[in-house]
XYZ file of C-alpha atoms in Angstrom:
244
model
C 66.801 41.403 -54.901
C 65.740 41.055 -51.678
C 61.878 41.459 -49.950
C 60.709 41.451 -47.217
C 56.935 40.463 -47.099
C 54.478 40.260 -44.078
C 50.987 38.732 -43.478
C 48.607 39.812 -40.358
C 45.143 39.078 -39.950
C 44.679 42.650 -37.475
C 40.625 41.812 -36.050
C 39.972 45.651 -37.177
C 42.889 46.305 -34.529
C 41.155 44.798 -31.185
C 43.948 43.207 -29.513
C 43.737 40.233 -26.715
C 42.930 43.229 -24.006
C 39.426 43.487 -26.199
C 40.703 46.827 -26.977
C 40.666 48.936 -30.790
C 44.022 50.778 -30.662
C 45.728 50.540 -34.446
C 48.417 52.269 -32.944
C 49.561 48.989 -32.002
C 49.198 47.089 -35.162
C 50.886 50.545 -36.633
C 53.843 49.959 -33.873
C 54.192 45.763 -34.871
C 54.311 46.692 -38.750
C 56.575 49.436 -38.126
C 58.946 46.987 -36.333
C 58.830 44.144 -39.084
C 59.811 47.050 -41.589
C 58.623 44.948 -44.663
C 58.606 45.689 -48.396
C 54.621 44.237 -48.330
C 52.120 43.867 -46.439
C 49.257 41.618 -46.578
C 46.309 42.168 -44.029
C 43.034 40.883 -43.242
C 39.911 42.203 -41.130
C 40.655 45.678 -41.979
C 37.795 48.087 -41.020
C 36.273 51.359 -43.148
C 34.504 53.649 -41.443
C 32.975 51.454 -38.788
C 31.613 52.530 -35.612
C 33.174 49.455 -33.659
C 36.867 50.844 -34.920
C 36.330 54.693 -34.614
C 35.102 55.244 -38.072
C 38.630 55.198 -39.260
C 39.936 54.083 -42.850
C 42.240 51.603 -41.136
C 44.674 50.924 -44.381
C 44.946 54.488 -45.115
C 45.420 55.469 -41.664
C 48.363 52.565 -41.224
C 50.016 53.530 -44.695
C 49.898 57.466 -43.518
C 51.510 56.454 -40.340
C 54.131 53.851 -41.850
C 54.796 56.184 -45.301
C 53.192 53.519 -47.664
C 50.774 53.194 -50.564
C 47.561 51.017 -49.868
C 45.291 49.030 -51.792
C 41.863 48.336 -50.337
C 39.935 44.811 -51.495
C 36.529 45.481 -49.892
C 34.777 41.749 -49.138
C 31.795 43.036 -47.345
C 29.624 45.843 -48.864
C 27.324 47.783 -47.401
C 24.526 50.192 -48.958
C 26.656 52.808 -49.675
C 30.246 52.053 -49.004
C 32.321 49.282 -48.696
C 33.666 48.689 -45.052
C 35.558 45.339 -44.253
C 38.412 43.441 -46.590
C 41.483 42.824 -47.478
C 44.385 45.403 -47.722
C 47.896 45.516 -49.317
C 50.432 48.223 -47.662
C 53.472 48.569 -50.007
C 56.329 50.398 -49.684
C 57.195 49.597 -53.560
C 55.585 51.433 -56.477
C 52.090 50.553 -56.934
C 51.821 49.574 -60.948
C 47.929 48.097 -60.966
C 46.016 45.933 -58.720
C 42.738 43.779 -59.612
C 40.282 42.330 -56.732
C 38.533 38.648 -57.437
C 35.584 37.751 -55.681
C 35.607 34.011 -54.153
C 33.044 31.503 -54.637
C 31.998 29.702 -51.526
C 28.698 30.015 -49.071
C 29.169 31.905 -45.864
C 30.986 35.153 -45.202
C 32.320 36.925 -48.668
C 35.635 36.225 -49.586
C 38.219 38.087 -51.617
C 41.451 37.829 -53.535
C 43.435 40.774 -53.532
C 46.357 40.858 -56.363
C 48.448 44.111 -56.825
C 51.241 44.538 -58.748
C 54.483 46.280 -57.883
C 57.708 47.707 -59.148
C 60.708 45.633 -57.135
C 63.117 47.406 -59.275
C 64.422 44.332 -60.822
C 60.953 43.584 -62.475
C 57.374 43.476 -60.978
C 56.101 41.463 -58.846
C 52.432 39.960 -58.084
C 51.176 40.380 -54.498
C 47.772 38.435 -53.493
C 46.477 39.231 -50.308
C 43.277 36.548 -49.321
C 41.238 35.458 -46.325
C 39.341 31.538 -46.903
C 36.440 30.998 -44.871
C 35.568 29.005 -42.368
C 34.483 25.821 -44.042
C 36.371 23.007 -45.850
C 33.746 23.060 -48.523
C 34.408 27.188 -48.918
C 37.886 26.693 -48.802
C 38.029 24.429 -51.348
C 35.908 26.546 -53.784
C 38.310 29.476 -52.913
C 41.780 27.759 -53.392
C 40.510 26.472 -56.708
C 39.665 29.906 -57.918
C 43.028 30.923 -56.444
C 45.056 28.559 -58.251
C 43.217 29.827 -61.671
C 44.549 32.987 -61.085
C 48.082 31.683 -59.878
C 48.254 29.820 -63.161
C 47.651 32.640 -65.215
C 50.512 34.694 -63.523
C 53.921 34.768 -65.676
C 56.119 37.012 -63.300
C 57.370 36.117 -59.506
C 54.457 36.202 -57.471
C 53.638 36.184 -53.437
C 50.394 35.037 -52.063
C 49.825 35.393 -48.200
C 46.941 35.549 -45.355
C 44.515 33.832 -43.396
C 43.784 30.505 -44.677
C 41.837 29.279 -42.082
C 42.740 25.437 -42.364
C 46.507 24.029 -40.710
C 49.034 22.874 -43.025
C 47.919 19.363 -44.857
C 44.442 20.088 -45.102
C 43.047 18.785 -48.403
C 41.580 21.883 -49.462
C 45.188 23.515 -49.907
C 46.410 20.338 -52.630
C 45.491 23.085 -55.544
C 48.530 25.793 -54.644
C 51.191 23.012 -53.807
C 52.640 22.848 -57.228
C 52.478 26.294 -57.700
C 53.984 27.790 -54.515
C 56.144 27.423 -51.889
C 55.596 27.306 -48.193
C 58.066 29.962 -46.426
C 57.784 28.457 -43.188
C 57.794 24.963 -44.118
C 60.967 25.974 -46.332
C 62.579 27.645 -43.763
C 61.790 25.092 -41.163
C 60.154 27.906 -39.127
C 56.497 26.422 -38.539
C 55.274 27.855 -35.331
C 51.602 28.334 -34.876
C 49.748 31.335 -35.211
C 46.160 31.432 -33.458
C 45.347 31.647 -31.283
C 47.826 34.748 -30.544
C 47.842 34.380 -26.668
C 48.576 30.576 -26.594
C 48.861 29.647 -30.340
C 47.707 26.317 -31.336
C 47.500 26.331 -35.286
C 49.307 27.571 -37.946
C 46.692 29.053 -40.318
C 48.610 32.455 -41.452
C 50.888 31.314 -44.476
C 53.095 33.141 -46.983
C 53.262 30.942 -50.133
C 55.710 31.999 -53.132
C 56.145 31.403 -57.220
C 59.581 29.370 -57.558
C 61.222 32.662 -58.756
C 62.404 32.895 -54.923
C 64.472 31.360 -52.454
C 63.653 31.811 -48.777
C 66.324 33.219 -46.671
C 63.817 33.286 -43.796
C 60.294 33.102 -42.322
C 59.670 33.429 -38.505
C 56.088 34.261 -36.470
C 55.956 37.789 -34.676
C 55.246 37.788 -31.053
C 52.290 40.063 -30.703
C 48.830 40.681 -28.324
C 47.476 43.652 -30.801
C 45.071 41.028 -32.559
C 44.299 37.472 -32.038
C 46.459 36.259 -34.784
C 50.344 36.435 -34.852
C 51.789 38.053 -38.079
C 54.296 36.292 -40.087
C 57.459 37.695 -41.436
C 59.489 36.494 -44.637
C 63.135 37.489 -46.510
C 62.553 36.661 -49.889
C 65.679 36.769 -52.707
C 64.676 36.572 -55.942
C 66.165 33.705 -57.853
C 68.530 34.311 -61.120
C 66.530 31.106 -62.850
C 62.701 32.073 -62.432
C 59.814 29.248 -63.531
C 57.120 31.303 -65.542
C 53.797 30.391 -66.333
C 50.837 32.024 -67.873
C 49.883 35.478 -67.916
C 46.862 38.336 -66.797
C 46.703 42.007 -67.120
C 46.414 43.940 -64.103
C 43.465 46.938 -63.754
C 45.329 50.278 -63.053
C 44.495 51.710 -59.440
Protein backbone atom coordinates (compact mmCIF):
# COMPACT_ATOMS: atom_id res chain seq x y z
CA UNK A 1 0.00 0.00 0.00
CA UNK A 2 1.17 3.08 -0.88
CA UNK A 3 0.30 6.94 0.66
CA UNK A 4 0.95 9.76 -0.03
CA UNK A 5 0.74 12.23 2.98
CA UNK A 6 1.29 16.09 3.11
CA UNK A 7 1.82 18.69 5.91
CA UNK A 8 1.30 22.69 5.34
CA UNK A 9 1.06 25.20 7.86
CA UNK A 10 -1.32 27.68 5.16
CA UNK A 11 -1.27 31.33 7.58
CA UNK A 12 -5.26 31.26 6.87
CA UNK A 13 -3.99 31.39 3.08
CA UNK A 14 -1.96 34.90 3.14
CA UNK A 15 0.89 34.18 1.02
CA UNK A 16 4.47 36.15 1.01
CA UNK A 17 2.59 38.98 -1.31
CA UNK A 18 0.51 39.65 2.20
CA UNK A 19 -2.34 38.53 0.20
CA UNK A 20 -5.61 35.89 1.34
CA UNK A 21 -6.18 33.95 -1.91
CA UNK A 22 -6.85 29.97 -0.90
CA UNK A 23 -7.02 29.49 -4.39
CA UNK A 24 -3.44 29.15 -4.18
CA UNK A 25 -3.03 26.85 -1.31
CA UNK A 26 -6.11 24.95 -3.27
CA UNK A 27 -3.70 25.03 -6.57
CA UNK A 28 -0.27 23.67 -4.32
CA UNK A 29 -2.47 20.77 -2.69
CA UNK A 30 -3.98 20.00 -5.88
CA UNK A 31 -0.46 19.57 -7.38
CA UNK A 32 1.00 17.33 -4.46
CA UNK A 33 -2.18 15.07 -5.11
CA UNK A 34 -1.81 13.36 -1.61
CA UNK A 35 -3.84 10.63 0.11
CA UNK A 36 -3.73 13.17 3.51
CA UNK A 37 -3.45 16.19 4.38
CA UNK A 38 -2.38 17.76 7.48
CA UNK A 39 -2.81 21.66 7.87
CA UNK A 40 -2.37 24.28 10.30
CA UNK A 41 -3.69 28.03 10.69
CA UNK A 42 -6.84 27.21 9.03
CA UNK A 43 -9.47 30.02 9.36
CA UNK A 44 -13.58 29.72 10.07
CA UNK A 45 -15.50 32.36 9.30
CA UNK A 46 -13.05 35.16 9.91
CA UNK A 47 -13.24 38.53 8.61
CA UNK A 48 -9.35 38.69 7.88
CA UNK A 49 -9.94 35.45 5.37
CA UNK A 50 -13.38 36.38 3.78
CA UNK A 51 -15.49 34.64 6.29
CA UNK A 52 -14.84 31.43 4.52
CA UNK A 53 -14.78 27.78 6.10
CA UNK A 54 -11.28 27.34 4.71
CA UNK A 55 -11.14 23.25 5.13
CA UNK A 56 -14.47 22.84 3.69
CA UNK A 57 -13.93 25.20 1.01
CA UNK A 58 -10.33 23.34 0.07
CA UNK A 59 -11.96 19.74 0.39
CA UNK A 60 -15.03 21.06 -2.01
CA UNK A 61 -12.49 22.29 -4.41
CA UNK A 62 -9.97 19.21 -4.18
CA UNK A 63 -13.09 16.39 -3.83
CA UNK A 64 -12.09 15.43 -0.17
CA UNK A 65 -13.59 14.82 3.25
CA UNK A 66 -12.37 17.25 6.11
CA UNK A 67 -12.01 17.12 9.66
CA UNK A 68 -11.88 20.39 11.56
CA UNK A 69 -9.78 20.47 15.17
CA UNK A 70 -10.80 23.97 16.34
CA UNK A 71 -7.76 25.35 18.87
CA UNK A 72 -9.12 28.76 19.36
CA UNK A 73 -12.80 29.30 20.39
CA UNK A 74 -14.66 32.08 20.28
CA UNK A 75 -18.19 32.96 21.96
CA UNK A 76 -20.12 31.26 19.67
CA UNK A 77 -18.14 29.34 17.16
CA UNK A 78 -14.97 27.96 16.83
CA UNK A 79 -12.71 29.76 14.17
CA UNK A 80 -8.90 28.82 13.97
CA UNK A 81 -7.23 25.03 14.16
CA UNK A 82 -6.09 22.29 12.81
CA UNK A 83 -7.59 20.44 9.73
CA UNK A 84 -7.22 16.95 8.12
CA UNK A 85 -8.24 16.77 4.20
CA UNK A 86 -8.50 13.05 3.22
CA UNK A 87 -9.14 11.58 0.21
CA UNK A 88 -9.60 8.04 2.12
CA UNK A 89 -12.77 7.07 3.99
CA UNK A 90 -13.20 8.94 7.07
CA UNK A 91 -13.89 6.02 9.93
CA UNK A 92 -13.76 8.43 13.32
CA UNK A 93 -11.60 11.17 14.42
CA UNK A 94 -11.01 12.46 18.18
CA UNK A 95 -9.41 16.10 18.97
CA UNK A 96 -6.94 16.38 22.28
CA UNK A 97 -6.39 19.55 23.77
CA UNK A 98 -2.53 20.35 24.65
CA UNK A 99 -1.26 21.44 27.86
CA UNK A 100 1.15 24.30 27.71
CA UNK A 101 0.79 28.33 28.50
CA UNK A 102 0.44 30.60 25.53
CA UNK A 103 -1.63 30.19 22.40
CA UNK A 104 -4.07 26.88 22.56
CA UNK A 105 -2.80 23.95 21.09
CA UNK A 106 -4.41 20.90 19.55
CA UNK A 107 -3.92 17.32 18.49
CA UNK A 108 -5.92 16.29 15.74
CA UNK A 109 -6.16 12.26 15.24
CA UNK A 110 -8.57 10.83 12.53
CA UNK A 111 -8.82 7.60 11.45
CA UNK A 112 -9.07 6.28 7.92
CA UNK A 113 -9.83 3.34 5.72
CA UNK A 114 -6.37 2.70 3.49
CA UNK A 115 -7.99 -0.33 2.18
CA UNK A 116 -5.46 -2.62 3.55
CA UNK A 117 -6.44 -1.65 7.22
CA UNK A 118 -6.87 1.81 8.92
CA UNK A 119 -4.69 4.06 9.57
CA UNK A 120 -4.19 6.91 12.39
CA UNK A 121 -3.62 10.45 11.09
CA UNK A 122 -2.55 13.27 13.80
CA UNK A 123 -2.47 16.57 12.57
CA UNK A 124 -0.70 19.17 15.49
CA UNK A 125 0.75 22.66 15.76
CA UNK A 126 3.42 23.12 19.22
CA UNK A 127 3.78 26.49 20.36
CA UNK A 128 6.19 28.76 20.51
CA UNK A 129 8.06 27.93 23.66
CA UNK A 130 10.44 25.09 24.66
CA UNK A 131 8.63 24.81 27.92
CA UNK A 132 5.04 24.45 25.77
CA UNK A 133 6.56 22.21 23.52
CA UNK A 134 7.67 20.01 25.87
CA UNK A 135 4.27 19.76 27.71
CA UNK A 136 2.73 19.10 24.20
CA UNK A 137 5.10 16.31 22.85
CA UNK A 138 4.64 14.54 26.16
CA UNK A 139 0.92 14.50 25.82
CA UNK A 140 1.57 13.49 22.20
CA UNK A 141 3.60 10.59 22.89
CA UNK A 142 0.68 9.35 25.46
CA UNK A 143 -1.50 9.20 22.75
CA UNK A 144 1.15 7.67 20.24
CA UNK A 145 1.64 4.93 22.79
CA UNK A 146 -1.78 4.04 23.03
CA UNK A 147 -2.11 3.61 19.16
CA UNK A 148 -1.95 -0.23 17.95
CA UNK A 149 -2.40 0.31 14.07
CA UNK A 150 0.15 2.26 11.53
CA UNK A 151 -0.05 5.70 12.39
CA UNK A 152 1.20 9.26 10.74
CA UNK A 153 1.75 12.31 12.77
CA UNK A 154 2.68 15.62 10.87
CA UNK A 155 2.73 19.65 11.23
CA UNK A 156 4.23 22.56 12.63
CA UNK A 157 6.48 21.78 15.39
CA UNK A 158 7.93 24.89 15.88
CA UNK A 159 11.48 23.74 17.19
CA UNK A 160 14.45 22.39 14.32
CA UNK A 161 15.37 18.89 14.38
CA UNK A 162 17.46 17.93 17.79
CA UNK A 163 15.70 20.10 20.00
CA UNK A 164 15.22 18.42 23.39
CA UNK A 165 11.66 18.86 23.56
CA UNK A 166 11.14 16.31 20.54
CA UNK A 167 13.30 13.18 22.67
CA UNK A 168 9.54 11.85 23.64
CA UNK A 169 8.39 10.77 19.78
CA UNK A 170 11.94 9.41 18.76
CA UNK A 171 11.27 5.88 19.72
CA UNK A 172 8.01 5.94 18.49
CA UNK A 173 8.31 7.47 15.00
CA UNK A 174 10.24 7.99 12.22
CA UNK A 175 11.53 11.11 10.62
CA UNK A 176 10.58 11.06 6.70
CA UNK A 177 13.01 13.53 5.81
CA UNK A 178 15.75 12.52 7.94
CA UNK A 179 14.99 8.87 6.49
CA UNK A 180 14.95 9.89 3.18
CA UNK A 181 17.91 12.12 3.48
CA UNK A 182 15.69 14.97 2.18
CA UNK A 183 16.12 17.68 5.09
CA UNK A 184 15.67 21.02 3.50
CA UNK A 185 14.32 23.81 5.57
CA UNK A 186 11.00 25.04 5.65
CA UNK A 187 10.48 28.72 7.13
CA UNK A 188 10.85 30.90 6.39
CA UNK A 189 9.12 30.11 2.83
CA UNK A 190 10.87 32.97 0.85
CA UNK A 191 14.47 32.20 2.07
CA UNK A 192 14.00 29.12 4.37
CA UNK A 193 16.23 28.83 7.26
CA UNK A 194 14.71 26.01 9.58
CA UNK A 195 13.18 22.94 9.21
CA UNK A 196 10.22 23.01 11.64
CA UNK A 197 7.38 21.21 9.36
CA UNK A 198 7.96 17.34 9.97
CA UNK A 199 6.09 14.18 8.98
CA UNK A 200 6.92 11.51 11.62
CA UNK A 201 5.62 7.75 11.08
CA UNK A 202 4.78 4.35 13.31
CA UNK A 203 7.47 1.66 12.06
CA UNK A 204 4.62 -0.02 10.05
CA UNK A 205 6.18 2.10 7.01
CA UNK A 206 9.05 2.46 4.93
CA UNK A 207 9.76 5.80 3.26
CA UNK A 208 10.09 5.75 -0.40
CA UNK A 209 10.33 9.55 -0.28
CA UNK A 210 9.98 12.95 1.44
CA UNK A 211 10.91 16.25 -0.39
CA UNK A 212 9.85 20.20 0.59
CA UNK A 213 7.36 21.95 -1.94
CA UNK A 214 8.48 25.13 -3.45
CA UNK A 215 5.72 27.54 -2.65
CA UNK A 216 5.01 31.64 -1.85
CA UNK A 217 1.08 30.94 -0.92
CA UNK A 218 2.03 30.96 2.93
CA UNK A 219 5.12 31.54 4.83
CA UNK A 220 5.83 27.96 5.41
CA UNK A 221 6.81 25.38 2.67
CA UNK A 222 4.63 22.15 2.70
CA UNK A 223 6.20 18.85 2.88
CA UNK A 224 5.41 15.89 0.78
CA UNK A 225 5.90 12.05 1.69
CA UNK A 226 5.43 8.34 -0.26
CA UNK A 227 4.75 6.12 2.39
CA UNK A 228 4.55 1.96 1.72
CA UNK A 229 3.24 0.18 4.29
CA UNK A 230 5.51 -2.49 5.64
CA UNK A 231 4.49 -6.43 5.52
CA UNK A 232 6.08 -6.70 9.35
CA UNK A 233 4.24 -3.79 11.32
CA UNK A 234 5.46 -2.98 15.24
CA UNK A 235 2.11 -2.54 17.26
CA UNK A 236 1.63 -1.03 20.43
CA UNK A 237 -1.26 -0.10 22.57
CA UNK A 238 -4.60 0.80 21.65
CA UNK A 239 -7.61 3.88 21.81
CA UNK A 240 -11.01 4.07 20.39
CA UNK A 241 -11.70 6.69 18.03
CA UNK A 242 -15.09 9.16 18.49
CA UNK A 243 -17.22 8.76 15.26
CA UNK A 244 -17.41 12.15 13.18
Amino acid sequence: MLLRVLTYNIRHGEGLDGRVALGRIAAVLAACDADLVALQEVDVFRPRSGFRHQARALAWVLGTQYVFGPTLVGAWAPFFGNAVLSKLPVLGAHRYRLPGKGEPRGLLRVTVDAGAGPVDFLATHLGLSTEARRAQVKRIAGVLGEINKPFVLAGDFNCRPGAAELAPLLPLATDVAAAAGATEPTFPAGEPEARIDYILVSRHWEVHEAKTIGSEASDHLPVLAVLHKRQDPVGGGGEGVLPV
